[in-house]
């Protein structure tokens, strides 16, 4: 088929690594020039079309298409047309950028079939291929996905960029549909899988973010392929852009954590000031300062993990009608109005789907949006993998001002440490290891590897005495 | 130092892959030519000597020694002199052959320092680096050892040859010291880590012997590097050579399983006929037929796993004085004497040392010398990794004539299968998976992957309801 090839070549080949699609949509939004949108759309729609453009491109270079190292176009999500894709495959960062571009285009073009493809891929990623930290892509060799529920912890690749880009995608899905399920994943990725890529000081970087370590993992000062380094730094610097969305009839709070901004609502400017110690505490105060009294929807995200959220307006409790994880407060807002939102943050135990074979019999800890882990420095004497957390053990949140710079909220529980069953230290015995009482201290996952070198684990064995 | 190099070169370089050392000792035993022994001794003693012979060899070839792909002489156990080695490192098969050669030389030369080195390495391997199957070498990249207690199950390399050679080494250690601890490991490796390399039909081969599988592992008809294929076939064909040892004052039974042989004891020929359904059953009958009545020690191995062994001679119970896992029956043996040995074989639960992080909260099953595993074909509907075996569950041995050709002894227990906690099939939830009663059927590890493709696991989660 020489004709389409010629037309394609004239247009240029879509990139192997989707990324420019987002930029083109941004450029369109800035300039209004629809050619940008058309090019992004072309790049997305070309994926998976036959004859395959990579094949043609290789031939045009005089190469054998079979020499492509990844052997399979699933690597860059171009094995089949994007609208037919229902399973996220291949290189994780490529996949996330492509999906983000698809969501952008679905939004701008009101393209329902593209939106449905996004939704199918979202369902696949979040119900079968995502680490509990919001990390994506278990495998180093393709920096990407393998098969559903294959989520090894110690060898997890979970590239920082993949979690950053998952936040991008989630943010775009949220604009397609104001559903807090998207915001929950966005927040999960931001505070855990992405943020762990950055050291507490902001000077060192993880490229891979495993969920278990023998202590061999340390952040680097730089990386030969410096995508994650700048990606996570930029994300942190631009976090306020993910917090709030405004529309003609109101404003939605997706994230909390101390933001000040102004929104244009129905032609009026509304100053918004949100104050909280989030994510350490779930008490949020929002001051609303419209330039003139104006009626609009204030939509407050009630995260999926927040059971029993409560709110008040100017001191008077209000009933929260939560729909798709957002509570809508509609009223005529006046300068000086104060909304108080309380999101309970009890320590929680999380369990993985039984198909995640690595996590059978194990528990992960969560409080608010933060996933926790245990580190050896808090449990000296042996690797943390020998700790267990009986499911009967209470968990308490405890602020530790001394921890990792500015302090952190820890989770404390009466755990156990496995001790050799016999004095001979035999490798295998018929006697169960002794379980010795041992206080377990968990810290937020994103703060790991900021102190002494040592073992780390997210999924803790949940043995009972 | 040109002088030693010249002398060395004149003598020839020791091999990178130890193996010929055993053959040289065998040749010496056959021929009495001590030059064979001297050469084996030279090869062993040269390892780790400075200047390093590999370095000199590389230079003699005009190569840069730093180009050696493994980067480190630990790969072939020549990083330090063998007598200084206390930790088994590098390529597992090389290590096992080297240690076997060392044990042979220690025996022939009555070399105490070499014997002590063997003992130190033995202690290291069997208390910190051996899979419960007798598999050795967790890592594929070096086909060998990594660090103590690093024994991942699904990615276990555990080359068939390494277990075969572990049996070689154990057999040699047993001749240095009649200690059943050596025989136990020899038997473990024979019946599990080595035998699993061979299909039930004897026509297909595993090179690697993982302890967990998603079903991706199948034996091959052949292998590009066909060491394991012939090694395990030869081992099976020569198994009788490992069963019995004779000396001037008696005979020792190391293995049971139906052997007929003759031994020269004190100048007389004694016919020995051992009959049993071992390893399925622990009842062993030994007929002793000396050419003339003669007094000698009959040493019967009482395996470490056999608690409460009993024996009789010509129907009369005898007390068993067990020393280092051998019971000695001394008497004047007459044609027609019958010894009956009963080795109890209850199903047992094995636990790994708490430092084996992969096996925390898990249990392996053993009966007699056999390690067991669970396979998906006996538990259809989901991967076996979602099975648990509460420690309160009774285990029963059950003969299954229909299983894998000749039938096999299975272990049956009332286990559980994890089911998703909620109908939504969420990837992570705050609700524990439901534990559904599920009969667990374990089969001998060496028989795995002989039926339908499916998941397999040796270390089962030991959750309690």
PDB file of C-alpha atoms in Angstrom, chain A residues 281-376:
ATOM      1  CA  UNK A 281      -4.090  15.585  59.576  1.00  0.00           C
ATOM      2  CA  UNK A 282      -7.494  15.475  57.960  1.00  0.00           C
ATOM      3  CA  UNK A 283      -8.759  18.848  59.190  1.00  0.00           C
ATOM      4  CA  UNK A 284      -9.160  21.266  56.338  1.00  0.00           C
ATOM      5  CA  UNK A 285     -10.246  24.897  56.498  1.00  0.00           C
ATOM      6  CA  UNK A 286     -11.321  26.667  53.351  1.00  0.00           C
ATOM      7  CA  UNK A 287     -11.854  30.406  53.261  1.00  0.00           C
ATOM      8  CA  UNK A 288     -13.979  31.662  50.353  1.00  0.00           C
ATOM      9  CA  UNK A 289     -13.596  35.231  49.222  1.00  0.00           C
ATOM     10  CA  UNK A 290     -15.721  36.079  46.185  1.00  0.00           C
ATOM     11  CA  UNK A 291     -15.337  39.590  44.896  1.00  0.00           C
ATOM     12  CA  UNK A 292     -19.076  39.850  45.283  1.00  0.00           C
ATOM     13  CA  UNK A 293     -21.554  37.399  46.848  1.00  0.00           C
ATOM     14  CA  UNK A 294     -22.244  34.694  44.299  1.00  0.00           C
ATOM     15  CA  UNK A 295     -23.982  31.339  44.244  1.00  0.00           C
ATOM     16  CA  UNK A 296     -21.938  28.353  43.089  1.00  0.00           C
ATOM     17  CA  UNK A 297     -21.133  24.741  43.801  1.00  0.00           C
ATOM     18  CA  UNK A 298     -18.255  24.121  46.127  1.00  0.00           C
ATOM     19  CA  UNK A 299     -17.295  20.538  45.461  1.00  0.00           C
ATOM     20  CA  UNK A 300     -15.135  18.929  48.108  1.00  0.00           C
ATOM     21  CA  UNK A 301     -13.434  15.671  47.381  1.00  0.00           C
ATOM     22  CA  UNK A 302     -14.225  13.056  50.017  1.00  0.00           C
ATOM     23  CA  UNK A 303     -11.499  10.476  49.392  1.00  0.00           C
ATOM     24  CA  UNK A 304     -12.454   6.853  49.121  1.00  0.00           C
ATOM     25  CA  UNK A 305     -10.447   6.126  52.258  1.00  0.00           C
ATOM     26  CA  UNK A 306     -12.304   8.770  54.315  1.00  0.00           C
ATOM     27  CA  UNK A 307     -15.187   7.151  56.132  1.00  0.00           C
ATOM     28  CA  UNK A 308     -17.399   9.456  58.190  1.00  0.00           C
ATOM     29  CA  UNK A 309     -16.274  12.779  56.773  1.00  0.00           C
ATOM     30  CA  UNK A 310     -17.941  15.824  58.361  1.00  0.00           C
ATOM     31  CA  UNK A 311     -18.167  19.476  57.366  1.00  0.00           C
ATOM     32  CA  UNK A 312     -19.440  22.791  58.615  1.00  0.00           C
ATOM     33  CA  UNK A 313     -20.021  26.170  57.021  1.00  0.00           C
ATOM     34  CA  UNK A 314     -19.349  29.129  59.265  1.00  0.00           C
ATOM     35  CA  UNK A 315     -19.511  26.840  62.265  1.00  0.00           C
ATOM     36  CA  UNK A 316     -22.833  25.205  61.382  1.00  0.00           C
ATOM     37  CA  UNK A 317     -22.650  21.506  60.553  1.00  0.00           C
ATOM     38  CA  UNK A 318     -23.824  20.599  57.087  1.00  0.00           C
ATOM     39  CA  UNK A 319     -24.981  17.246  55.813  1.00  0.00           C
ATOM     40  CA  UNK A 320     -22.641  15.867  53.185  1.00  0.00           C
ATOM     41  CA  UNK A 321     -24.283  14.341  50.154  1.00  0.00           C
ATOM     42  CA  UNK A 322     -21.395  12.528  48.556  1.00  0.00           C
ATOM     43  CA  UNK A 323     -21.654  11.583  44.913  1.00  0.00           C
ATOM     44  CA  UNK A 324     -18.761   9.875  43.200  1.00  0.00           C
ATOM     45  CA  UNK A 325     -16.534  10.902  46.107  1.00  0.00           C
ATOM     46  CA  UNK A 326     -17.367  14.613  45.918  1.00  0.00           C
ATOM     47  CA  UNK A 327     -19.651  16.481  48.297  1.00  0.00           C
ATOM     48  CA  UNK A 328     -21.367  19.486  46.780  1.00  0.00           C
ATOM     49  CA  UNK A 329     -22.086  22.523  48.953  1.00  0.00           C
ATOM     50  CA  UNK A 330     -24.323  24.871  47.006  1.00  0.00           C
ATOM     51  CA  UNK A 331     -25.018  28.299  48.414  1.00  0.00           C
ATOM     52  CA  UNK A 332     -24.532  31.947  47.878  1.00  0.00           C
ATOM     53  CA  UNK A 333     -20.976  32.413  49.034  1.00  0.00           C
ATOM     54  CA  UNK A 334     -19.945  35.629  50.722  1.00  0.00           C
ATOM     55  CA  UNK A 335     -16.596  37.035  51.630  1.00  0.00           C
ATOM     56  CA  UNK A 336     -15.512  35.578  54.953  1.00  0.00           C
ATOM     57  CA  UNK A 337     -17.301  32.240  54.562  1.00  0.00           C
ATOM     58  CA  UNK A 338     -15.362  29.462  56.177  1.00  0.00           C
ATOM     59  CA  UNK A 339     -15.829  25.785  55.390  1.00  0.00           C
ATOM     60  CA  UNK A 340     -14.360  23.232  57.722  1.00  0.00           C
ATOM     61  CA  UNK A 341     -13.926  19.693  56.474  1.00  0.00           C
ATOM     62  CA  UNK A 342     -12.919  16.821  58.671  1.00  0.00           C
ATOM     63  CA  UNK A 343     -11.604  13.695  56.994  1.00  0.00           C
ATOM     64  CA  UNK A 344     -11.041  10.909  59.516  1.00  0.00           C
ATOM     65  CA  UNK A 345      -7.633   9.296  59.074  1.00  0.00           C
ATOM     66  CA  UNK A 346      -7.510   6.145  61.134  1.00  0.00           C
ATOM     67  CA  UNK A 347      -4.606   3.806  60.372  1.00  0.00           C
ATOM     68  CA  UNK A 348      -5.898   1.164  57.988  1.00  0.00           C
ATOM     69  CA  UNK A 349      -4.902  -2.278  56.850  1.00  0.00           C
ATOM     70  CA  UNK A 350      -4.941  -2.971  53.160  1.00  0.00           C
ATOM     71  CA  UNK A 351      -5.123  -6.357  51.516  1.00  0.00           C
ATOM     72  CA  UNK A 352      -4.273  -7.192  47.964  1.00  0.00           C
ATOM     73  CA  UNK A 353      -6.457  -9.200  45.641  1.00  0.00           C
ATOM     74  CA  UNK A 354      -5.725 -12.924  46.132  1.00  0.00           C
ATOM     75  CA  UNK A 355      -4.356 -13.056  42.596  1.00  0.00           C
ATOM     76  CA  UNK A 356      -1.416 -10.913  43.664  1.00  0.00           C
ATOM     77  CA  UNK A 357       0.562 -13.966  44.691  1.00  0.00           C
ATOM     78  CA  UNK A 358       3.352 -11.992  46.341  1.00  0.00           C
ATOM     79  CA  UNK A 359       1.045 -10.408  48.887  1.00  0.00           C
ATOM     80  CA  UNK A 360      -0.868 -13.456  50.080  1.00  0.00           C
ATOM     81  CA  UNK A 361      -0.890 -13.436  53.878  1.00  0.00           C
ATOM     82  CA  UNK A 362       0.435  -9.893  53.912  1.00  0.00           C
ATOM     83  CA  UNK A 363      -0.888  -6.519  54.878  1.00  0.00           C
ATOM     84  CA  UNK A 364      -0.020  -2.977  53.862  1.00  0.00           C
ATOM     85  CA  UNK A 365      -0.682   0.034  56.049  1.00  0.00           C
ATOM     86  CA  UNK A 366      -2.365   3.236  55.013  1.00  0.00           C
ATOM     87  CA  UNK A 367      -3.361   6.405  56.755  1.00  0.00           C
ATOM     88  CA  UNK A 368      -5.136   9.022  54.739  1.00  0.00           C
ATOM     89  CA  UNK A 369      -3.510   9.108  51.321  1.00  0.00           C
ATOM     90  CA  UNK A 370      -0.200   7.750  52.575  1.00  0.00           C
ATOM     91  CA  UNK A 371       1.008   4.206  52.168  1.00  0.00           C
ATOM     92  CA  UNK A 372       3.426   3.117  54.871  1.00  0.00           C
ATOM     93  CA  UNK A 373       6.469   0.915  55.066  1.00  0.00           C
ATOM     94  CA  UNK A 374       8.796  -0.449  57.724  1.00  0.00           C
ATOM     95  CA  UNK A 375      12.487   0.322  57.679  1.00  0.00           C
ATOM     96  CA  UNK A 376      15.334  -1.463  59.397  1.00  0.00           C
TER      97      UNK A 376
END
